[in-house]
Short mmCIF file of C-alpha atoms and ligand atoms in Angstrom, two decimals:
data_model
loop_
_atom_site.label_atom_id
_atom_site.label_comp_id
_atom_site.label_asym_id
_atom_site.label_seq_id
_atom_site.Cartn_x
_atom_site.Cartn_y
_atom_site.Cartn_z
CA MET Y 22 17.08 13.20 -0.09
CA THR Y 23 13.26 13.39 -0.05
CA VAL Y 24 13.30 11.47 3.35
CA GLY Y 25 15.96 13.95 4.60
CA PHE Y 26 13.80 16.98 3.74
CA LEU Y 27 10.82 15.11 5.35
CA HIS Y 28 12.53 14.52 8.63
CA SER Y 29 13.78 18.15 8.83
CA ALA Y 30 10.33 19.47 8.18
CA GLN Y 31 8.88 17.21 10.89
CA GLN Y 32 11.50 18.48 13.39
CA LYS Y 33 10.32 21.96 12.56
CA GLY Y 34 6.74 21.07 13.25
CA ALA Y 35 5.31 19.88 9.95
CA ALA Y 36 2.66 17.26 9.96
CA ILE Y 37 3.13 14.81 7.16
CA PHE Y 38 0.27 12.64 5.83
CA THR Y 39 1.59 9.86 3.65
CA HIS Y 40 -0.63 7.65 1.51
CA THR Y 41 -3.30 10.38 1.52
CA ARG Y 42 -4.67 11.06 -1.87
CA VAL Y 43 -6.04 14.57 -2.59
CA GLN Y 44 -9.34 14.07 -4.42
CA ALA Y 45 -10.77 17.60 -4.45
CA ILE Y 46 -10.06 21.15 -3.52
CA GLU Y 47 -13.03 23.32 -2.17
CA LEU Y 48 -13.22 26.93 -2.99
CA ASP Y 49 -15.19 29.66 -1.32
CA HIS Y 50 -15.81 32.78 -3.47
CA GLY Y 51 -12.76 32.12 -5.55
CA ARG Y 52 -10.53 31.35 -2.50
CA VAL Y 53 -9.09 28.10 -1.30
CA ALA Y 54 -11.22 26.74 1.52
CA ALA Y 55 -10.49 23.03 1.99
CA VAL Y 56 -8.59 20.01 0.64
CA VAL Y 57 -10.59 16.75 0.47
CA THR Y 58 -8.57 13.62 0.79
CA HIS Y 59 -9.72 9.96 0.70
CA LYS Y 60 -9.13 10.04 4.56
CA GLY Y 61 -11.19 13.14 5.15
CA LYS Y 62 -11.36 16.90 4.65
CA MET Y 63 -8.93 19.48 5.88
CA GLU Y 64 -9.88 23.16 6.04
CA THR Y 65 -7.11 25.37 4.74
CA ARG Y 66 -6.61 28.78 3.05
CA LEU Y 67 -3.56 27.65 1.22
CA VAL Y 68 -2.66 24.93 -1.26
CA ILE Y 69 0.80 24.51 -2.81
CA ASN Y 70 0.57 22.44 -5.92
CA ALA Y 71 3.89 20.45 -5.74
CA ALA Y 72 2.46 17.31 -7.35
CA GLY Y 73 5.20 16.99 -10.07
CA ALA Y 74 3.91 15.09 -13.10
CA PHE Y 75 0.44 15.03 -11.44
CA ALA Y 76 0.23 18.82 -11.09
CA ALA Y 77 -2.29 19.14 -13.91
CA GLU Y 78 -4.65 16.70 -12.16
CA ILE Y 79 -4.45 18.95 -8.94
CA GLY Y 80 -5.05 22.08 -11.09
CA ALA Y 81 -8.03 20.55 -12.74
CA MET Y 82 -9.67 20.28 -9.23
CA VAL Y 83 -9.97 24.07 -9.29
CA ASN Y 84 -10.68 24.36 -13.05
CA LEU Y 85 -7.10 25.35 -13.93
CA THR Y 86 -5.29 24.22 -17.08
CA ILE Y 87 -1.82 23.48 -16.09
CA PRO Y 88 0.43 22.54 -19.04
CA ILE Y 89 2.49 19.86 -17.23
CA LYS Y 90 2.71 16.35 -18.51
CA PRO Y 91 4.66 13.22 -17.46
CA ARG Y 92 7.87 12.55 -19.45
CA ARG Y 93 9.32 9.15 -18.67
CA GLY Y 94 13.00 8.58 -18.07
CA GLN Y 95 14.48 5.14 -17.88
CA ILE Y 96 17.84 4.40 -16.15
CA LEU Y 97 20.11 1.40 -16.21
CA VAL Y 98 22.24 0.31 -13.17
CA THR Y 99 25.31 -1.80 -13.49
CA GLU Y 100 27.05 -4.03 -10.99
CA ALA Y 101 29.67 -2.39 -8.86
CA VAL Y 102 33.02 -2.07 -10.60
CA PRO Y 103 36.37 -0.38 -9.71
CA PRO Y 104 36.47 3.39 -10.57
CA LEU Y 105 35.93 3.92 -14.28
CA LEU Y 106 34.57 7.51 -14.29
CA LYS Y 107 35.78 10.48 -12.32
CA CYS Y 108 32.72 12.72 -13.00
CA CYS Y 109 29.17 12.82 -14.28
CA LEU Y 110 29.23 12.68 -18.09
CA LEU Y 111 26.32 14.31 -19.88
CA SER Y 112 25.87 14.80 -23.57
CA ALA Y 113 24.71 18.13 -24.88
CA LYS Y 114 21.71 16.37 -26.51
CA TYR Y 115 20.64 15.11 -23.05
CA ILE Y 116 20.50 18.73 -21.82
CA ALA Y 117 18.87 20.24 -24.96
CA ALA Y 118 16.25 17.58 -25.29
CA LYS Y 119 14.89 18.90 -21.93
CA PHE Y 120 13.73 22.04 -23.68
CA ASP Y 121 12.77 20.78 -27.15
CA PRO Y 122 10.87 17.49 -27.54
CA LYS Y 123 11.96 17.37 -31.23
CA ILE Y 124 15.52 16.89 -30.15
CA ALA Y 125 14.52 13.73 -28.16
CA GLY Y 126 12.86 12.24 -31.35
CA ASP Y 127 11.53 8.82 -30.54
CA GLY Y 128 12.57 8.96 -26.96
CA GLU Y 129 16.25 8.93 -27.85
CA ALA Y 130 17.79 11.66 -25.75
CA GLY Y 131 21.52 11.50 -25.52
CA PHE Y 132 23.11 10.07 -22.39
CA ALA Y 133 23.99 10.78 -18.77
CA VAL Y 134 26.43 8.53 -16.94
CA GLU Y 135 27.74 8.61 -13.41
CA GLN Y 136 29.48 6.17 -11.14
CA THR Y 137 28.22 6.06 -7.55
CA ALA Y 138 30.45 5.85 -4.47
CA SER Y 139 29.61 2.10 -4.25
CA GLY Y 140 30.96 1.51 -7.85
CA ASN Y 141 27.56 1.00 -9.50
CA ILE Y 142 27.20 2.89 -12.70
CA LEU Y 143 24.00 4.77 -13.50
CA ILE Y 144 23.23 5.20 -17.14
CA GLY Y 145 20.46 7.24 -18.45
CA SER Y 146 18.20 8.07 -19.97
CA THR Y 147 15.16 8.41 -22.27
CA ARG Y 148 12.73 11.29 -22.63
CA GLU Y 149 9.36 9.74 -23.63
CA PHE Y 150 5.74 10.90 -23.57
CA VAL Y 151 3.92 7.66 -22.71
CA GLY Y 152 1.46 8.96 -20.17
CA PHE Y 153 1.84 7.81 -16.60
CA LYS Y 154 3.39 4.45 -17.52
CA LYS Y 155 6.42 3.86 -15.34
CA HIS Y 156 7.71 0.53 -16.48
CA ASN Y 157 10.97 -0.02 -18.41
CA SER Y 158 10.77 -1.01 -22.10
CA TYR Y 159 13.22 -3.14 -24.07
CA ASP Y 160 13.55 -0.30 -26.68
CA GLY Y 161 14.37 2.16 -23.90
CA ILE Y 162 17.03 -0.08 -22.41
CA HIS Y 163 18.50 -0.80 -25.75
CA THR Y 164 18.64 2.82 -26.79
CA ILE Y 165 20.35 3.80 -23.59
CA ALA Y 166 22.92 1.08 -23.76
CA ASN Y 167 23.73 1.86 -27.50
CA ASN Y 168 24.11 5.64 -26.75
CA VAL Y 169 26.59 5.15 -23.96
CA LEU Y 170 28.65 2.52 -25.80
CA ARG Y 171 29.50 5.04 -28.45
CA VAL Y 172 31.42 7.08 -25.91
CA LEU Y 173 32.40 4.52 -23.40
CA PRO Y 174 33.06 1.32 -25.29
CA GLY Y 175 34.80 -0.13 -22.12
CA ILE Y 176 31.49 -0.41 -20.43
CA LYS Y 177 30.46 -3.26 -22.79
CA ASN Y 178 31.74 -5.88 -20.31
CA VAL Y 179 30.13 -4.44 -17.27
CA ARG Y 180 26.89 -6.29 -16.35
CA MET Y 181 23.67 -4.46 -15.90
CA ILE Y 182 21.89 -5.54 -12.72
CA ARG Y 183 18.58 -3.65 -12.94
CA ALA Y 184 16.69 -0.79 -14.55
CA PHE Y 185 14.07 1.67 -13.39
CA ALA Y 186 12.02 4.57 -14.65
CA GLY Y 187 10.47 7.67 -13.30
CA LEU Y 188 8.18 10.54 -14.60
CA ARG Y 189 9.59 14.01 -15.06
CA PRO Y 190 7.11 16.90 -14.88
CA TYR Y 191 7.49 18.46 -18.40
CA THR Y 192 6.32 21.89 -19.30
CA PRO Y 193 6.34 23.18 -22.96
CA GLU Y 194 9.48 25.31 -22.65
CA GLY Y 195 11.32 23.19 -20.01
CA LEU Y 196 10.98 25.67 -17.16
CA PRO Y 197 9.00 25.21 -13.89
CA ILE Y 198 5.72 26.93 -12.98
CA LEU Y 199 6.21 28.78 -9.69
CA GLY Y 200 4.25 31.35 -7.61
CA LYS Y 201 0.79 32.54 -6.94
CA VAL Y 202 -2.04 31.80 -9.36
CA GLU Y 203 -3.99 35.01 -10.06
CA ALA Y 204 -7.34 33.45 -10.60
CA ILE Y 205 -7.41 31.50 -7.28
CA ASP Y 206 -6.67 33.13 -3.98
CA GLY Y 207 -4.51 30.85 -1.84
CA PHE Y 208 -3.29 28.51 -4.73
CA ILE Y 209 0.42 28.56 -5.25
CA MET Y 210 2.30 26.50 -7.93
CA ALA Y 211 5.70 24.68 -7.38
CA ALA Y 212 5.89 22.15 -10.14
CA GLY Y 213 7.13 21.46 -13.67
CA HIS Y 214 10.89 21.11 -12.98
CA GLU Y 215 11.34 18.37 -15.72
CA GLY Y 216 14.74 16.82 -15.29
CA ASP Y 217 16.00 19.25 -12.68
CA GLY Y 218 13.64 18.94 -9.83
CA ILE Y 219 16.15 17.44 -7.50
CA THR Y 220 18.73 20.13 -8.00
CA LEU Y 221 16.06 22.87 -7.91
CA ALA Y 222 14.10 21.54 -4.92
CA PRO Y 223 16.02 23.44 -2.21
CA ILE Y 224 15.80 26.94 -3.93
CA THR Y 225 12.14 26.22 -4.90
CA GLY Y 226 11.28 25.35 -1.33
CA GLU Y 227 13.09 28.41 0.09
CA MET Y 228 11.35 30.87 -2.40
CA ILE Y 229 7.90 29.32 -1.83
CA ALA Y 230 8.34 29.38 1.88
CA GLU Y 231 9.29 33.04 1.71
CA LEU Y 232 6.27 33.81 -0.52
CA VAL Y 233 3.91 32.06 1.92
CA SER Y 234 5.36 33.60 5.10
CA THR Y 235 5.96 37.19 3.87
CA GLY Y 236 3.65 37.54 0.85
CA SER Y 237 6.47 38.08 -1.66
CA ALA Y 238 9.66 36.47 -2.75
CA PRO Y 239 12.03 38.87 -4.62
CA LEU Y 240 14.05 36.10 -6.26
CA LEU Y 241 10.86 34.40 -7.59
CA CYS Y 242 10.78 35.53 -11.21
CA ASP Y 243 7.25 36.66 -12.48
CA ASP Y 244 8.15 34.99 -15.87
CA LEU Y 245 7.74 31.61 -14.22
CA ARG Y 246 4.19 32.07 -13.16
CA LEU Y 247 1.31 30.04 -14.67
CA GLU Y 248 -0.08 33.20 -16.36
CA ARG Y 249 2.68 32.95 -18.91
CA PHE Y 250 0.64 30.21 -20.66
CA ILE Y 251 -2.70 31.96 -20.62
C1 FAD D 14 15.39 9.19 -15.12
C2 FAD D 14 15.40 10.54 -14.39
C3 FAD D 14 16.57 11.15 -14.14
C4 FAD D 14 16.47 12.37 -13.37
N1 FAD D 14 17.72 12.96 -13.05
C5 FAD D 14 17.66 14.11 -12.44
C6 FAD D 14 18.93 14.65 -12.06
O1 FAD D 14 20.01 14.18 -12.31
N2 FAD D 14 18.86 15.94 -11.41
C7 FAD D 14 17.66 16.51 -11.04
O2 FAD D 14 17.67 17.57 -10.51
N3 FAD D 14 16.48 15.88 -11.35
C8 FAD D 14 16.43 14.80 -12.04
N4 FAD D 14 15.31 14.22 -12.39
C9 FAD D 14 14.05 14.93 -12.29
C10 FAD D 14 13.47 14.87 -10.88
O3 FAD D 14 13.30 13.48 -10.54
C11 FAD D 14 12.10 15.65 -10.93
O4 FAD D 14 12.20 16.81 -11.47
C12 FAD D 14 11.58 15.72 -9.48
O5 FAD D 14 11.38 14.45 -8.93
C13 FAD D 14 10.27 16.44 -9.44
O6 FAD D 14 10.04 16.63 -8.05
P1 FAD D 14 8.50 17.07 -7.59
O7 FAD D 14 8.62 17.07 -6.09
O8 FAD D 14 8.02 18.28 -8.35
O9 FAD D 14 7.62 15.87 -8.09
P2 FAD D 14 7.47 14.32 -7.52
O10 FAD D 14 8.78 13.96 -7.00
O11 FAD D 14 6.98 13.55 -8.58
O12 FAD D 14 6.53 14.44 -6.24
C14 FAD D 14 5.20 14.72 -6.56
C15 FAD D 14 4.40 14.12 -5.29
O13 FAD D 14 3.03 14.49 -5.41
C16 FAD D 14 2.30 13.33 -5.02
N5 FAD D 14 0.92 13.44 -5.54
C17 FAD D 14 0.56 13.50 -6.87
N6 FAD D 14 -0.82 13.56 -6.93
C18 FAD D 14 -1.33 13.53 -5.64
C19 FAD D 14 -2.59 13.57 -5.02
N7 FAD D 14 -3.67 13.68 -5.79
N8 FAD D 14 -2.65 13.57 -3.71
C20 FAD D 14 -1.58 13.48 -2.96
N9 FAD D 14 -0.33 13.47 -3.39
C21 FAD D 14 -0.23 13.46 -4.80
C22 FAD D 14 3.09 12.10 -5.62
O14 FAD D 14 2.66 10.93 -5.00
C23 FAD D 14 4.46 12.54 -5.32
O15 FAD D 14 4.94 12.12 -4.13
C24 FAD D 14 15.29 12.92 -13.09
C25 FAD D 14 14.06 12.34 -13.42
C26 FAD D 14 14.12 11.08 -14.09
C27 FAD D 14 12.81 10.40 -14.39
#
């Protein structure tokens, strides 16, 4: 999906610089003036911080404290099998743990299970604060498998073929941080979507694009701005 968005943006004239690490952001009298990457400097009056779990690192470049931290999620993938599930199955705990870390306890966070068109079953997930570590753990895999077996015992004989993990951008109340940042002219936030960033990417993109091109976005709720944490 990301690649799809990328190609559409390129067709509309966007220049994409992959493997280009932002190292600093220069300000001029409290206003964004340039972005410094390891490949050189780009002058700009606008920065949109859409760095997901790394958004706090980008914020620190302009002395902003952004309460976003990485929350690891592990997923198991099974071999392809004939249709076993007709829909995506989520436990209430999986949804609730997004908003309250206490519910996830020791990383144990309910389950989400879905069969893909090819027949492979994706089984998730954990919600863990382990910094930027993106590897799978034996405990994580074991927890996920046990959780799903309680509701789908038939899955016991399906072979797991691999596992992977990613970092969700967590905020203290589970909601993203969106919109202009008062303290820095030209600095916009679009990060902190936790476990919903794929679903919310299109509407986030539309609202931020409207904000940039017209100066306001009526659908963009003021309650989601960074200032709610200050
Ligand atoms: C196990 C798991 C299951 C999930 N399931 C779902 C789901 O079912 N539905 C859903 O909607 N969401 C789901 N999510 C959440 C979703 O993946 C995230 O919310 C989403 O990826 C966040 O997107 P983002 O663009 O904000 O950040 P990212 O996708 O993390 O993108 C941030 C980008 O910023 C770049 N970056 C960071 N620092 C720098 C720098 N200094 N210079 C240049 N570039 C930089 C990174 O390289 C990265 O490309 C899941 C996540 C996990 C881990």
